[in-house]
PDB file of C-alpha atoms in Angstrom:
ATOM      1  CA  MET J1131      77.046  16.424 -62.108  1.00 44.00           C
ATOM      2  CA  SER J1132      75.778  18.094 -58.961  1.00 44.00           C
ATOM      3  CA  THR J1133      77.359  17.402 -55.595  1.00 45.00           C
ATOM      4  CA  GLN J1134      75.672  17.302 -52.217  1.00 46.00           C
ATOM      5  CA  PRO J1135      76.513  20.486 -50.272  1.00 44.00           C
ATOM      6  CA  THR J1136      78.366  19.988 -47.027  1.00 48.00           C
ATOM      7  CA  PRO J1137      76.850  21.570 -43.914  1.00 53.00           C
ATOM      8  CA  SER J1138      78.574  24.752 -42.818  1.00 61.00           C
ATOM      9  CA  THR J1139      79.331  25.811 -39.279  1.00 61.00           C
ATOM     10  CA  PRO J1140      76.124  27.258 -37.800  1.00 60.00           C
ATOM     11  CA  SER J1141      76.009  30.911 -36.889  1.00 67.00           C
ATOM     12  CA  SER J1142      75.149  31.991 -33.361  1.00 69.00           C
ATOM     13  CA  GLU J1143      71.789  33.203 -34.625  1.00 68.00           C
ATOM     14  CA  GLN J1144      71.032  29.797 -36.136  1.00 66.00           C
ATOM     15  CA  ALA J1145      72.075  27.984 -32.990  1.00 70.00           C
ATOM     16  CA  SER J1146      70.099  30.136 -30.567  1.00 75.00           C
ATOM     17  CA  ALA J1147      66.947  29.838 -32.681  1.00 73.00           C
ATOM     18  CA  ILE J1148      66.750  26.069 -32.190  1.00 83.00           C
ATOM     19  CA  ASP J1149      65.571  24.753 -28.831  1.00 88.00           C
ATOM     20  CA  ASP J1150      66.734  21.492 -27.274  1.00 90.00           C
ATOM     21  CA  ALA J1151      63.620  19.539 -28.220  1.00 90.00           C
ATOM     22  CA  ASP J1152      64.034  20.473 -31.874  1.00 91.00           C
ATOM     23  CA  LEU J1153      67.730  19.584 -31.719  1.00 91.00           C
ATOM     24  CA  VAL J1154      66.907  16.125 -30.377  1.00 92.00           C
ATOM     25  CA  ARG J1155      64.351  15.561 -33.133  1.00 92.00           C
ATOM     26  CA  ARG J1156      66.774  16.658 -35.843  1.00 93.00           C
ATOM     27  CA  ILE J1157      69.677  14.615 -34.459  1.00 92.00           C
ATOM     28  CA  ALA J1158      67.428  11.555 -34.357  1.00 92.00           C
ATOM     29  CA  GLY J1159      66.990  12.164 -38.084  1.00 92.00           C
ATOM     30  CA  HIS J1160      70.798  12.181 -38.514  1.00 90.00           C
ATOM     31  CA  ASP J1161      71.053  15.957 -38.964  1.00 90.00           C
ATOM     32  CA  GLN J1162      74.761  16.582 -38.407  1.00 89.00           C
ATOM     33  CA  LEU J1163      74.332  20.348 -38.339  1.00 89.00           C
ATOM     34  CA  ALA J1164      71.944  19.984 -35.407  1.00 90.00           C
ATOM     35  CA  PHE J1165      74.447  17.696 -33.694  1.00 91.00           C
ATOM     36  CA  GLU J1166      77.166  20.321 -34.139  1.00 91.00           C
ATOM     37  CA  ILE J1167      74.904  22.973 -32.626  1.00 91.00           C
ATOM     38  CA  LEU J1168      74.267  20.716 -29.633  1.00 91.00           C
ATOM     39  CA  MET J1169      77.990  20.132 -29.092  1.00 93.00           C
ATOM     40  CA  ARG J1170      78.857  23.819 -29.334  1.00 92.00           C
ATOM     41  CA  ARG J1171      76.010  24.655 -26.951  1.00 91.00           C
ATOM     42  CA  TYR J1172      77.163  22.290 -24.205  1.00 92.00           C
ATOM     43  CA  ASN J1173      80.901  21.893 -24.835  1.00 92.00           C
ATOM     44  CA  GLY J1174      82.071  24.222 -22.054  1.00 93.00           C
ATOM     45  CA  LYS J1175      79.827  22.848 -19.332  1.00 92.00           C
ATOM     46  CA  LEU J1176      80.421  19.197 -20.167  1.00 93.00           C
ATOM     47  CA  PHE J1177      84.180  19.574 -20.589  1.00 93.00           C
ATOM     48  CA  ARG J1178      84.531  21.138 -17.152  1.00 93.00           C
ATOM     49  CA  VAL J1179      82.501  18.332 -15.554  1.00 93.00           C
ATOM     50  CA  ALA J1180      84.723  15.704 -17.211  1.00 92.00           C
ATOM     51  CA  ARG J1181      87.838  17.705 -16.315  1.00 93.00           C
ATOM     52  CA  ALA J1182      86.729  17.874 -12.672  1.00 92.00           C
ATOM     53  CA  ILE J1183      86.650  14.092 -12.489  1.00 92.00           C
ATOM     54  CA  LEU J1184      89.739  13.273 -14.552  1.00 91.00           C
ATOM     55  CA  LYS J1185      92.085  16.174 -13.665  1.00 90.00           C
ATOM     56  CA  ASP J1186      93.550  16.045 -17.156  1.00 89.00           C
ATOM     57  CA  ASP J1187      92.616  18.156 -20.188  1.00 90.00           C
ATOM     58  CA  THR J1188      93.345  15.478 -22.791  1.00 90.00           C
ATOM     59  CA  GLU J1189      91.526  12.757 -20.883  1.00 91.00           C
ATOM     60  CA  ALA J1190      88.558  15.090 -20.402  1.00 91.00           C
ATOM     61  CA  GLU J1191      88.416  15.846 -24.132  1.00 93.00           C
ATOM     62  CA  ASP J1192      88.495  12.138 -24.961  1.00 91.00           C
ATOM     63  CA  ALA J1193      85.783  11.372 -22.421  1.00 92.00           C
ATOM     64  CA  LEU J1194      83.638  14.183 -23.791  1.00 93.00           C
ATOM     65  CA  GLN J1195      84.010  12.911 -27.356  1.00 93.00           C
ATOM     66  CA  ASP J1196      83.039   9.410 -26.253  1.00 92.00           C
ATOM     67  CA  ALA J1197      80.060  10.860 -24.409  1.00 93.00           C
ATOM     68  CA  TYR J1198      78.865  12.751 -27.468  1.00 94.00           C
ATOM     69  CA  LEU J1199      79.116   9.618 -29.608  1.00 92.00           C
ATOM     70  CA  ASP J1200      77.212   7.672 -26.953  1.00 91.00           C
ATOM     71  CA  ALA J1201      74.543  10.384 -26.868  1.00 92.00           C
ATOM     72  CA  TYR J1202      74.294  10.388 -30.661  1.00 92.00           C
ATOM     73  CA  ARG J1203      73.817   6.619 -30.765  1.00 91.00           C
ATOM     74  CA  HIS J1204      71.160   6.693 -28.059  1.00 91.00           C
ATOM     75  CA  ILE J1205      69.395   9.963 -28.869  1.00 91.00           C
ATOM     76  CA  ASP J1206      66.181   8.018 -29.527  1.00 89.00           C
ATOM     77  CA  GLY J1207      66.290   7.006 -25.871  1.00 86.00           C
ATOM     78  CA  PHE J1208      65.962  10.579 -24.659  1.00 89.00           C
ATOM     79  CA  ARG J1209      62.313  10.939 -23.686  1.00 81.00           C
ATOM     80  CA  GLY J1210      62.400  14.406 -22.206  1.00 78.00           C
ATOM     81  CA  GLY J1211      61.878  13.203 -18.643  1.00 76.00           C
ATOM     82  CA  SER J1212      64.768  15.430 -17.612  1.00 81.00           C
ATOM     83  CA  ARG J1213      66.503  18.404 -19.194  1.00 90.00           C
ATOM     84  CA  LEU J1214      68.772  17.627 -22.128  1.00 92.00           C
ATOM     85  CA  ALA J1215      71.697  19.202 -20.251  1.00 92.00           C
ATOM     86  CA  THR J1216      71.109  16.828 -17.324  1.00 93.00           C
ATOM     87  CA  TRP J1217      70.928  13.804 -19.626  1.00 94.00           C
ATOM     88  CA  LEU J1218      74.166  14.772 -21.354  1.00 94.00           C
ATOM     89  CA  THR J1219      75.899  15.493 -18.045  1.00 94.00           C
ATOM     90  CA  ARG J1220      75.037  12.031 -16.768  1.00 94.00           C
ATOM     91  CA  ILE J1221      76.552  10.464 -19.883  1.00 94.00           C
ATOM     92  CA  VAL J1222      79.722  12.540 -19.489  1.00 94.00           C
ATOM     93  CA  ILE J1223      80.029  11.597 -15.809  1.00 95.00           C
ATOM     94  CA  ASN J1224      79.667   7.911 -16.649  1.00 93.00           C
ATOM     95  CA  GLN J1225      82.275   8.146 -19.404  1.00 93.00           C
ATOM     96  CA  ALA J1226      84.708  10.009 -17.149  1.00 93.00           C
ATOM     97  CA  LEU J1227      84.275   7.540 -14.295  1.00 92.00           C
ATOM     98  CA  MET J1228      84.780   4.579 -16.629  1.00 91.00           C
ATOM     99  CA  ARG J1229      87.960   6.195 -17.938  1.00 90.00           C
ATOM    100  CA  LEU J1230      89.070   6.905 -14.371  1.00 86.00           C
ATOM    101  CA  ARG J1231      88.622   3.282 -13.353  1.00 85.00           C
ATOM    102  CA  LYS J1232      90.259   2.013 -16.532  1.00 82.00           C
ATOM    103  CA  HIS J1233      93.422   4.048 -16.146  1.00 72.00           C
ATOM    104  CA  LYS J1234      93.480   3.933 -12.340  1.00 61.00           C
ATOM    105  CA  ARG J1235      94.722   7.502 -12.419  1.00 43.00           C
ATOM    106  CA  ASP J1236      92.917   8.612  -9.317  1.00 44.00           C
ATOM    107  CA  ARG J1237      91.161   7.235  -6.321  1.00 48.00           C
ATOM    108  CA  ILE J1238      87.655   8.301  -5.363  1.00 42.00           C
ATOM    109  CA  VAL J1239      88.047   9.068  -1.680  1.00 42.00           C
ATOM    110  CA  VAL J1240      84.341   9.668  -1.072  1.00 41.00           C
ATOM    111  CA  PRO J1241      82.082   7.392  -3.184  1.00 44.00           C
ATOM    112  CA  PHE J1242      79.350   9.171  -5.093  1.00 43.00           C
ATOM    113  CA  GLY J1243      76.702   7.280  -3.136  1.00 43.00           C
ATOM    114  CA  ASP J1244      77.961   8.306   0.311  1.00 43.00           C
ATOM    115  CA  ALA J1245      75.760  10.967   1.932  1.00 40.00           C
ATOM    116  CA  ARG J1246      76.532  13.256   4.871  1.00 42.00           C
ATOM    117  CA  SER J1247      73.740  15.728   5.481  1.00 41.00           C
ATOM    118  CA  ASP J1248      74.712  17.191   8.844  1.00 40.00           C
ATOM    119  CA  GLU J1249      77.009  19.927   7.501  1.00 42.00           C
ATOM    120  CA  PRO J1250      75.533  23.346   6.697  1.00 39.00           C
ATOM    121  CA  GLU J1251      76.021  24.945   3.324  1.00 40.00           C
ATOM    122  CA  GLN J1252      78.460  27.849   3.433  1.00 39.00           C
ATOM    123  CA  ALA J1253      77.390  31.237   2.101  1.00 35.00           C
ATOM    124  CA  GLU J1254      78.864  31.978  -1.304  1.00 35.00           C
ATOM    125  CA  ALA J1255      81.601  34.622  -1.428  1.00 36.00           C
ATOM    126  CA  ASP J1256      81.281  37.602  -3.693  1.00 35.00           C
ATOM    127  CA  VAL J1257      84.253  37.768  -6.023  1.00 36.00           C
ATOM    128  CA  ALA J1258      84.989  40.928  -8.000  1.00 39.00           C
ATOM    129  CA  ASP J1259      85.359  40.425 -11.721  1.00 42.00           C
ATOM    130  CA  GLU J1260      87.281  43.140 -13.514  1.00 43.00           C
ATOM    131  CA  ARG J1261      86.238  42.845 -17.154  1.00 46.00           C
ATOM    132  CA  SER J1262      88.665  45.431 -18.459  1.00 49.00           C
ATOM    133  CA  ALA J1263      91.791  44.375 -16.634  1.00 52.00           C
ATOM    134  CA  SER J1264      95.132  45.966 -17.433  1.00 63.00           C
ATOM    135  CA  PRO J1265      97.919  43.656 -18.687  1.00 70.00           C
ATOM    136  CA  PRO J1266      99.555  43.366 -15.226  1.00 73.00           C
ATOM    137  CA  ALA J1267      96.146  42.678 -13.671  1.00 76.00           C
ATOM    138  CA  ALA J1268      95.360  40.081 -16.337  1.00 79.00           C
ATOM    139  CA  THR J1269      98.680  38.361 -15.642  1.00 80.00           C
ATOM    140  CA  LEU J1270      97.934  38.339 -11.927  1.00 75.00           C
ATOM    141  CA  ARG J1271      94.456  36.932 -12.523  1.00 79.00           C
ATOM    142  CA  ALA J1272      95.926  34.190 -14.718  1.00 82.00           C
ATOM    143  CA  GLU J1273      98.407  33.220 -12.020  1.00 82.00           C
ATOM    144  CA  ILE J1274      95.696  33.195  -9.345  1.00 83.00           C
ATOM    145  CA  ARG J1275      93.555  31.039 -11.625  1.00 85.00           C
ATOM    146  CA  ARG J1276      96.415  28.552 -12.071  1.00 87.00           C
ATOM    147  CA  VAL J1277      96.897  28.313  -8.298  1.00 87.00           C
ATOM    148  CA  LEU J1278      93.165  27.783  -7.800  1.00 88.00           C
ATOM    149  CA  GLU J1279      93.031  25.133 -10.529  1.00 89.00           C
ATOM    150  CA  ARG J1280      95.899  23.241  -8.891  1.00 90.00           C
ATOM    151  CA  ARG J1281      94.151  23.308  -5.532  1.00 91.00           C
ATOM    152  CA  ILE J1282      90.842  22.196  -7.067  1.00 92.00           C
ATOM    153  CA  ASP J1283      92.672  19.279  -8.685  1.00 92.00           C
ATOM    154  CA  GLU J1284      93.871  18.221  -5.220  1.00 92.00           C
ATOM    155  CA  LEU J1285      90.334  17.824  -3.881  1.00 93.00           C
ATOM    156  CA  PRO J1286      88.869  14.315  -3.617  1.00 93.00           C
ATOM    157  CA  THR J1287      87.002  13.456  -6.808  1.00 92.00           C
ATOM    158  CA  ALA J1288      83.515  13.585  -5.304  1.00 93.00           C
ATOM    159  CA  PHE J1289      84.142  17.012  -3.740  1.00 95.00           C
ATOM    160  CA  ARG J1290      85.907  18.335  -6.827  1.00 94.00           C
ATOM    161  CA  THR J1291      83.062  17.307  -9.135  1.00 94.00           C
ATOM    162  CA  VAL J1292      80.387  18.935  -6.994  1.00 95.00           C
ATOM    163  CA  PHE J1293      82.483  22.099  -6.634  1.00 94.00           C
ATOM    164  CA  VAL J1294      82.882  22.494 -10.388  1.00 93.00           C
ATOM    165  CA  MET J1295      79.223  21.757 -11.114  1.00 94.00           C
ATOM    166  CA  ARG J1296      77.954  24.157  -8.455  1.00 93.00           C
ATOM    167  CA  GLU J1297      80.547  26.950  -8.366  1.00 91.00           C
ATOM    168  CA  VAL J1298      81.977  26.957 -11.868  1.00 89.00           C
ATOM    169  CA  GLU J1299      78.953  25.867 -13.892  1.00 91.00           C
ATOM    170  CA  ASP J1300      76.447  27.451 -11.490  1.00 90.00           C
ATOM    171  CA  MET J1301      74.207  24.395 -11.533  1.00 93.00           C
ATOM    172  CA  THR J1302      71.531  24.238  -8.856  1.00 93.00           C
ATOM    173  CA  VAL J1303      71.672  21.788  -5.970  1.00 95.00           C
ATOM    174  CA  GLU J1304      68.774  19.882  -7.502  1.00 95.00           C
ATOM    175  CA  GLU J1305      70.396  19.677 -10.962  1.00 94.00           C
ATOM    176  CA  THR J1306      73.684  18.507  -9.477  1.00 95.00           C
ATOM    177  CA  ALA J1307      71.977  15.909  -7.312  1.00 95.00           C
ATOM    178  CA  GLU J1308      70.024  14.573 -10.293  1.00 94.00           C
ATOM    179  CA  CYS J1309      73.151  14.309 -12.461  1.00 94.00           C
ATOM    180  CA  LEU J1310      75.106  12.488  -9.736  1.00 94.00           C
ATOM    181  CA  SER J1311      72.158  10.396  -8.510  1.00 93.00           C
ATOM    182  CA  VAL J1312      72.681  11.485  -4.910  1.00 94.00           C
ATOM    183  CA  PRO J1313      70.455  13.325  -2.401  1.00 95.00           C
ATOM    184  CA  ALA J1314      70.488  17.110  -2.406  1.00 95.00           C
ATOM    185  CA  ALA J1315      71.848  17.009   1.149  1.00 96.00           C
ATOM    186  CA  THR J1316      74.899  15.150  -0.149  1.00 95.00           C
ATOM    187  CA  VAL J1317      75.551  17.871  -2.701  1.00 96.00           C
ATOM    188  CA  ARG J1318      75.395  20.531   0.009  1.00 96.00           C
ATOM    189  CA  SER J1319      77.681  18.517   2.278  1.00 96.00           C
ATOM    190  CA  ARG J1320      80.292  17.941  -0.420  1.00 95.00           C
ATOM    191  CA  LEU J1321      80.253  21.569  -1.499  1.00 95.00           C
ATOM    192  CA  PHE J1322      80.751  22.633   2.116  1.00 95.00           C
ATOM    193  CA  ARG J1323      83.714  20.267   2.495  1.00 95.00           C
ATOM    194  CA  ALA J1324      85.207  21.311  -0.863  1.00 94.00           C
ATOM    195  CA  ARG J1325      85.082  24.976   0.104  1.00 94.00           C
ATOM    196  CA  ALA J1326      86.622  24.246   3.485  1.00 93.00           C
ATOM    197  CA  LEU J1327      89.468  22.229   1.971  1.00 93.00           C
ATOM    198  CA  LEU J1328      90.115  24.928  -0.624  1.00 92.00           C
ATOM    199  CA  ARG J1329      90.190  27.643   2.029  1.00 91.00           C
ATOM    200  CA  GLU J1330      92.708  25.640   4.062  1.00 91.00           C
ATOM    201  CA  ALA J1331      94.948  25.013   1.055  1.00 90.00           C
ATOM    202  CA  LEU J1332      94.803  28.613  -0.152  1.00 87.00           C
ATOM    203  CA  ALA J1333      95.434  29.879   3.380  1.00 87.00           C
ATOM    204  CA  ARG J1334      98.614  27.781   3.490  1.00 86.00           C
ATOM    205  CA  ASP J1335      99.647  29.266   0.152  1.00 82.00           C
ATOM    206  CA  MET J1336      99.068  32.749   1.556  1.00 82.00           C
ATOM    207  CA  ASP J1337     101.050  31.994   4.713  1.00 80.00           C
ATOM    208  CA  MET J1338     104.033  30.781   2.708  1.00 77.00           C
ATOM    209  CA  ALA J1339     103.857  33.694   0.278  1.00 72.00           C
ATOM    210  CA  THR J1340     103.548  36.271   3.063  1.00 74.00           C
ATOM    211  CA  VAL J1341     107.050  35.419   4.300  1.00 63.00           C
ATOM    212  CA  ASP J1342     108.562  36.814   1.100  1.00 63.00           C
ATOM    213  CA  VAL J1343     106.278  39.818   0.615  1.00 60.00           C
ATOM    214  CA  PHE J1344     108.262  43.012  -0.180  1.00 60.00           C
ATOM    215  CA  SER J1345     111.503  41.041  -0.048  1.00 58.00           C
ATOM    216  CA  PHE J1346     114.415  43.228   1.059  1.00 61.00           C
ATOM    217  CA  ALA J1347     117.553  41.120   1.247  1.00 62.00           C
ATOM    218  CA  GLY J1348     120.004  40.698  -1.589  1.00 67.00           C
ATOM    219  CA  GLU J1349     120.390  43.285  -4.349  1.00 73.00           C
ATOM    220  CA  ARG J1350     117.994  45.786  -2.794  1.00 66.00           C
ATOM    221  CA  CYS J1351     119.854  45.732   0.504  1.00 72.00           C
ATOM    222  CA  ASP J1352     123.223  46.129  -1.224  1.00 75.00           C
ATOM    223  CA  ARG J1353     121.921  48.948  -3.413  1.00 74.00           C
ATOM    224  CA  ILE J1354     120.603  50.984  -0.487  1.00 69.00           C
ATOM    225  CA  VAL J1355     123.771  50.514   1.566  1.00 72.00           C
ATOM    226  CA  ALA J1356     125.933  51.522  -1.392  1.00 78.00           C
ATOM    227  CA  GLY J1357     123.751  54.534  -2.100  1.00 78.00           C
ATOM    228  CA  VAL J1358     123.974  55.787   1.475  1.00 73.00           C
ATOM    229  CA  LEU J1359     127.717  55.211   1.719  1.00 71.00           C
ATOM    230  CA  ALA J1360     128.229  57.156  -1.499  1.00 79.00           C
ATOM    231  CA  ARG J1361     126.520  60.161   0.053  1.00 75.00           C
ATOM    232  CA  VAL J1362     128.348  60.057   3.404  1.00 67.00           C
ATOM    233  CA  PRO J1363     130.830  62.977   3.754  1.00 67.00           C
ATOM    234  CA  GLU J1364     134.464  62.011   3.655  1.00 62.00           C
ATOM    235  CA  GLN J1365     135.247  63.714   6.986  1.00 55.00           C
ATOM    236  CA  PRO J1366     134.477  61.688  10.118  1.00 59.00           C
ATOM    237  CA  PRO J1367     131.290  62.593  11.981  1.00 57.00           C
ATOM    238  CA  ASP J1368     131.422  64.742  15.102  1.00 57.00           C
ATOM    239  CA  SER J1369     131.737  62.370  18.051  1.00 53.00           C
ATOM    240  CA  ARG J1370     129.731  64.613  20.370  1.00 54.00           C
ATOM    241  CA  VAL J1371     126.139  63.465  20.734  1.00 50.00           C
ATOM    242  CA  GLY J1372     123.752  66.022  19.331  1.00 53.00           C
ATOM    243  CA  ALA J1373     126.560  68.220  18.037  1.00 54.00           C
ATOM    244  CA  PRO J1374     125.498  70.519  15.207  1.00 55.00           C
ATOM    245  CA  ALA J1375     127.016  70.016  11.783  1.00 55.00           C
ATOM    246  CA  SER J1376     130.124  72.071  11.079  1.00 54.00           C
ATOM    247  CA  SER J1377     129.491  75.277   9.140  1.00 51.00           C
ATOM    248  CA  THR J1378     132.918  75.151   7.513  1.00 48.00           C
TER     249      THR J1378
END
């Protein structure tokens, strides 16, 4: 008796060979392999958008799973009027916001519909990216990343979401505005404010850390004093100012 083969995990070559339109058509025909390809293609982007809203990895994963199931159930409703990535991002945002309201975990300080267009967009900073970092450098980068993640989490939800979509996911102003259903000017304004708030928070971190840079007190101080005293001659120093050392 023959058994129906189970679909295997698609290779990267298989996944890249299928465009979004073909994926939608296949998923509409209940092709689970195509659905897996879609999830693996957009997992990173969509998770970070959900994480930006919810500030919690587990909650973001749950919201993303709910969003995928919602997309699967309504795939016939995707007409191609926008990019598939935009359509999926909207679903994820809606799921995350519903979960946010349900759990009352956070408070949206600036509603997504509030627009302020009078603030200029700040020029993006060039950040060096060392691909072959040494272990100490990798550890430092990890610690810097954790500090930055904590400060991003402290941003108001509307600012935090725009920051992640624009700076982390490198989405355009127009794509971000379409996903959030706000004017492009609002996206620019929120990104400007998010950057400003991050700079202020990170500057405070730097100010506090600077106090303890190259710390000297404690063991180091004791060690140097002890080392010098151990090398001081037993005889008392000549009391005359500028007197030459004894030759005896």
